[in-house]
Amino acid sequence: GEDVEQSLFLSVREGDSSVINCTYTDSSSTYLYWYKQEPGAGLQLLTYIFSNMDMKQDQRLTVLLNKKDKHLSLRIADTQTGDSAIYFCAERDYGQNFVFGPGTRLSVLP
Amino acid sequence: NAGVTQTPKFQVLKTGQSMTLQCAQDMNHEYMSWYRQDPGMGLRLIHYSVGAGITDQGEVPNGYNVSRSTTEDFPLRLLSAAPSQTSVYFCASSYRMRGLVGNTEAFFGQGTRLTVV
């Protein structure tokens, strides 16, 4: 079946860039998403990319998509302590369902 | 516009008890779904619905029932609670995907933290 993989932990220093990586298996994925979850809260959409795009930039966020390698990354520029959270990569295909990765816990050190 | 509303936020059950987790959305979304979140495992799909009267099983449906009598509501029933069902449960809704037209992000409720003792 479909599978989405992410590394579980990432630590960066405040002001540095963070890069969170994700790989997926479903070649029919149309939209790929990044969600953020803060402690005790639900998931909130950060950004998304359509599968025929290579890159999308949205303020401090840059999403890169390598369709050939089925690799998605999220870069957060000038990472702040408020960026500490769990980040989920997700794909959605014509089957209507979302498949989520295990989440990457980002810790921002002062 | 309340978005996706889940109740209760917290619940403690004894093994063997039954209960219903409520989910309601006011965005006229056709697609609704239930996930459970366990440490290191991401979100796993329990059941989903693509419209009123239509439900289907996800990855981990055993021990759970759903129904979709209206577009707005999608309750999740635990038939006989077990400690393995201790988890955080999320309801999500979105528009159905129709070809390549428009983003159809999922909107999430705030979660129900369930403990079964």
CSV table of C-alpha atoms in Angstrom, one decimal:
chain,number,residue,atom,x,y,z
A,1,GLY,CA,0.0,0.0,0.0
A,2,GLU,CA,0.9,3.6,0.1
A,3,ASP,CA,3.6,4.7,2.5
A,4,VAL,CA,5.1,8.0,3.6
A,5,GLU,CA,8.4,8.1,5.5
A,6,GLN,CA,10.0,10.9,7.5
A,7,SER,CA,12.9,11.1,10.0
A,8,LEU,CA,11.4,11.4,13.5
A,9,PHE,CA,13.6,14.1,15.0
A,10,LEU,CA,15.4,17.2,14.0
A,11,SER,CA,17.2,19.8,16.1
A,12,VAL,CA,18.4,23.2,14.8
A,13,ARG,CA,19.7,26.4,16.4
A,14,GLU,CA,17.5,29.5,16.3
A,15,GLY,CA,18.1,31.5,13.2
A,16,ASP,CA,19.4,28.6,11.2
A,17,SER,CA,17.4,26.9,8.4
A,18,SER,CA,15.6,23.7,9.0
A,19,VAL,CA,15.1,21.1,6.3
A,20,ILE,CA,12.5,18.3,6.9
A,21,ASN,CA,12.5,15.5,4.4
A,22,CYS,CA,9.8,13.1,3.3
A,23,THR,CA,9.6,10.2,0.9
A,24,TYR,CA,6.4,8.7,-0.5
A,25,THR,CA,5.6,5.6,-2.6
A,26,ASP,CA,2.3,6.4,-4.4
A,27,SER,CA,3.2,7.7,-7.9
A,28,SER,CA,-0.5,8.7,-8.4
A,29,SER,CA,-0.4,11.3,-5.6
A,30,THR,CA,-1.8,14.6,-6.9
A,31,TYR,CA,-1.3,16.9,-3.9
A,32,LEU,CA,1.4,16.7,-1.2
A,33,TYR,CA,0.9,18.6,2.1
A,34,TRP,CA,2.9,19.7,5.1
A,35,TYR,CA,1.0,20.0,8.3
A,36,LYS,CA,2.2,21.4,11.7
A,37,GLN,CA,1.0,20.1,15.0
A,38,GLU,CA,1.7,22.0,18.2
A,39,PRO,CA,1.4,20.3,21.6
A,40,GLY,CA,-2.1,19.4,22.5
A,41,ALA,CA,-3.5,20.7,19.3
A,42,GLY,CA,-4.9,19.4,16.0
A,43,LEU,CA,-3.0,19.6,12.7
A,44,GLN,CA,-2.9,22.8,10.8
A,45,LEU,CA,-2.0,23.1,7.1
A,46,LEU,CA,1.3,24.9,6.5
A,47,THR,CA,1.6,24.6,2.8
A,48,TYR,CA,0.9,22.2,-0.1
A,49,ILE,CA,2.3,21.5,-3.6
A,50,PHE,CA,0.6,20.1,-6.6
A,51,SER,CA,2.4,17.1,-8.1
A,52,ASN,CA,3.3,18.9,-11.4
A,53,MET,CA,5.3,21.6,-9.6
A,54,ASP,CA,8.9,21.4,-8.6
A,55,MET,CA,9.0,24.1,-6.0
A,56,LYS,CA,6.7,26.4,-4.0
A,57,GLN,CA,7.8,29.3,-1.8
A,58,ASP,CA,5.6,30.9,0.8
A,59,GLN,CA,7.3,33.5,3.0
A,60,ARG,CA,9.8,31.5,5.2
A,61,LEU,CA,8.7,28.2,3.8
A,62,THR,CA,10.1,26.5,0.7
A,63,VAL,CA,8.8,23.2,-0.6
A,64,LEU,CA,10.8,21.1,-3.1
A,65,LEU,CA,9.4,18.2,-4.9
A,66,ASN,CA,11.5,15.6,-6.8
A,67,LYS,CA,8.8,13.5,-8.5
A,68,LYS,CA,11.3,11.0,-10.0
A,69,ASP,CA,12.7,10.1,-6.6
A,70,LYS,CA,9.3,10.7,-4.8
A,71,HIS,CA,11.1,13.0,-2.4
A,72,LEU,CA,9.5,16.1,-0.7
A,73,SER,CA,11.2,18.5,1.5
A,74,LEU,CA,10.2,21.5,3.6
A,75,ARG,CA,12.7,24.2,4.3
A,76,ILE,CA,12.0,26.8,7.1
A,77,ALA,CA,14.3,29.8,6.9
A,78,ASP,CA,15.4,31.7,10.0
A,79,THR,CA,13.9,29.1,12.3
A,80,GLN,CA,12.3,30.5,15.5
A,81,THR,CA,11.4,28.9,18.8
A,82,GLY,CA,7.8,29.2,17.8
A,83,ASP,CA,8.5,26.7,15.0
A,84,SER,CA,9.1,23.9,17.5
A,85,ALA,CA,6.4,21.4,16.7
A,86,ILE,CA,5.7,18.1,14.9
A,87,TYR,CA,5.6,18.4,11.1
A,88,PHE,CA,3.7,15.9,9.1
A,89,CYS,CA,4.1,15.1,5.4
A,90,ALA,CA,1.0,13.8,3.7
A,91,GLU,CA,-0.1,12.7,0.3
A,92,ARG,CA,-3.6,12.5,-1.3
A,93,ASP,CA,-4.6,10.7,-4.4
A,94,TYR,CA,-7.7,10.0,-6.4
A,95,GLY,CA,-8.8,7.5,-3.7
A,96,GLN,CA,-9.7,10.6,-1.6
A,97,ASN,CA,-7.8,9.5,1.4
A,98,PHE,CA,-4.8,11.1,3.0
A,99,VAL,CA,-1.7,9.1,4.0
A,100,PHE,CA,0.4,10.7,6.6
A,101,GLY,CA,4.0,10.1,7.6
A,102,PRO,CA,5.0,9.5,11.2
A,103,GLY,CA,5.9,13.2,11.8
A,104,THR,CA,9.2,14.9,12.4
A,105,ARG,CA,9.6,16.5,15.8
A,106,LEU,CA,11.5,19.8,15.3
A,107,SER,CA,13.3,21.2,18.3
A,108,VAL,CA,14.7,24.8,18.0
A,109,LEU,CA,17.6,25.5,20.4
A,110,PRO,CA,18.3,29.0,21.6
B,1,ASN,CA,-17.7,29.4,11.0
B,2,ALA,CA,-16.6,26.8,13.6
B,3,GLY,CA,-14.7,24.4,11.3
B,4,VAL,CA,-14.4,20.9,12.6
B,5,THR,CA,-15.7,20.4,16.2
B,6,GLN,CA,-14.9,17.3,18.2
B,7,THR,CA,-16.3,16.3,21.5
B,8,PRO,CA,-15.3,15.4,24.2
B,9,LYS,CA,-11.7,16.7,24.4
B,10,PHE,CA,-10.8,14.1,27.1
B,11,GLN,CA,-12.4,10.8,28.1
B,12,VAL,CA,-11.5,7.9,30.4
B,13,LEU,CA,-13.2,4.6,29.9
B,14,LYS,CA,-13.1,1.3,31.6
B,15,THR,CA,-12.3,-1.8,29.5
B,16,GLY,CA,-15.5,-3.1,27.9
B,17,GLN,CA,-17.4,0.2,28.0
B,18,SER,CA,-18.8,1.7,24.9
B,19,MET,CA,-18.9,5.4,23.8
B,20,THR,CA,-19.3,7.7,20.9
B,21,LEU,CA,-16.9,10.4,19.8
B,22,GLN,CA,-18.7,13.2,18.1
B,23,CYS,CA,-17.5,15.1,15.0
B,24,ALA,CA,-19.3,17.9,13.3
B,25,GLN,CA,-18.3,20.3,10.5
B,26,ASP,CA,-20.0,23.3,9.1
B,27,MET,CA,-18.1,23.7,5.8
B,28,ASN,CA,-20.4,21.4,3.7
B,29,HIS,CA,-17.5,19.0,3.1
B,30,GLU,CA,-18.4,15.7,1.5
B,31,TYR,CA,-15.3,13.9,2.8
B,32,MET,CA,-14.9,13.1,6.5
B,33,SER,CA,-12.6,10.8,8.3
B,34,TRP,CA,-11.3,9.5,11.6
B,35,TYR,CA,-7.7,9.0,12.5
B,36,ARG,CA,-5.9,7.8,15.6
B,37,GLN,CA,-2.5,9.2,16.5
B,38,ASP,CA,0.0,7.1,18.4
B,39,PRO,CA,3.6,8.1,19.2
B,40,GLY,CA,6.0,7.5,16.3
B,41,MET,CA,3.2,6.2,14.0
B,42,GLY,CA,1.7,9.3,12.5
B,43,LEU,CA,-2.0,9.3,11.9
B,44,ARG,CA,-3.7,6.1,10.9
B,45,LEU,CA,-7.0,6.1,9.1
B,46,ILE,CA,-9.8,4.3,11.0
B,47,HIS,CA,-12.9,5.0,8.8
B,48,TYR,CA,-13.9,7.5,6.2
B,49,SER,CA,-16.9,8.8,4.3
B,50,VAL,CA,-17.2,10.4,0.9
B,51,GLY,CA,-20.8,11.6,1.5
B,52,ALA,CA,-24.0,11.1,3.5
B,53,GLY,CA,-24.9,7.4,3.6
B,54,ILE,CA,-21.5,6.2,2.5
B,55,THR,CA,-18.8,4.9,4.8
B,56,ASP,CA,-15.7,2.7,4.3
B,57,GLN,CA,-12.9,1.2,6.3
B,58,GLY,CA,-9.5,2.6,6.6
B,59,GLU,CA,-6.3,1.0,7.8
B,60,VAL,CA,-7.3,0.2,11.4
B,61,PRO,CA,-11.1,-0.2,11.6
B,62,ASN,CA,-11.4,-3.1,14.1
B,63,GLY,CA,-13.3,-2.2,17.2
B,64,TYR,CA,-14.8,1.0,15.7
B,65,ASN,CA,-18.1,1.7,13.9
B,66,VAL,CA,-19.2,4.8,12.0
B,67,SER,CA,-22.3,6.2,10.3
B,68,ARG,CA,-23.0,9.2,8.2
B,69,SER,CA,-26.6,10.1,8.3
B,70,THR,CA,-26.0,13.8,7.5
B,71,THR,CA,-23.3,15.8,5.7
B,72,GLU,CA,-22.4,17.6,8.9
B,73,ASP,CA,-21.9,14.7,11.4
B,74,PHE,CA,-19.6,11.7,11.5
B,75,PRO,CA,-19.7,10.0,14.9
B,76,LEU,CA,-17.2,7.3,15.8
B,77,ARG,CA,-18.4,4.5,18.1
B,78,LEU,CA,-16.2,2.3,20.2
B,79,LEU,CA,-18.2,-0.9,20.8
B,80,SER,CA,-16.2,-2.4,23.7
B,81,ALA,CA,-13.2,-0.3,24.7
B,82,ALA,CA,-9.8,-2.0,25.1
B,83,PRO,CA,-6.6,-0.6,26.5
B,84,SER,CA,-5.1,-0.8,22.9
B,85,GLN,CA,-7.6,1.9,21.9
B,86,THR,CA,-5.9,4.4,24.2
B,87,SER,CA,-4.9,7.1,21.8
B,88,VAL,CA,-5.6,10.6,20.5
B,89,TYR,CA,-8.4,10.6,17.9
B,90,PHE,CA,-8.7,13.2,15.2
B,91,CYS,CA,-11.6,13.9,12.9
B,92,ALA,CA,-10.9,15.6,9.6
B,93,SER,CA,-13.0,16.9,6.7
B,94,SER,CA,-12.4,18.2,3.2
B,95,TYR,CA,-14.0,18.7,-0.2
B,96,ARG,CA,-13.8,15.7,-2.4
B,97,MET,CA,-11.1,15.7,-5.0
B,98,ARG,CA,-12.6,16.1,-8.5
B,99,GLY,CA,-9.8,15.7,-11.0
B,100,LEU,CA,-7.1,18.3,-10.8
B,101,VAL,CA,-9.3,21.2,-9.8
B,102,GLY,CA,-8.2,23.1,-6.8
B,103,ASN,CA,-6.5,22.2,-3.5
B,104,THR,CA,-8.6,20.1,-1.2
B,105,GLU,CA,-6.8,20.3,2.1
B,106,ALA,CA,-8.0,18.5,5.2
B,107,PHE,CA,-9.3,20.5,8.1
B,108,PHE,CA,-8.8,18.9,11.5
B,109,GLY,CA,-10.6,19.0,14.8
B,110,GLN,CA,-8.7,19.6,18.0
B,111,GLY,CA,-8.6,15.9,19.0
B,112,THR,CA,-10.1,13.7,21.7
B,113,ARG,CA,-7.6,12.2,24.1
B,114,LEU,CA,-9.0,8.8,25.1
B,115,THR,CA,-7.6,6.6,27.9
B,116,VAL,CA,-8.9,3.1,28.4
B,117,VAL,CA,-8.1,1.5,31.8
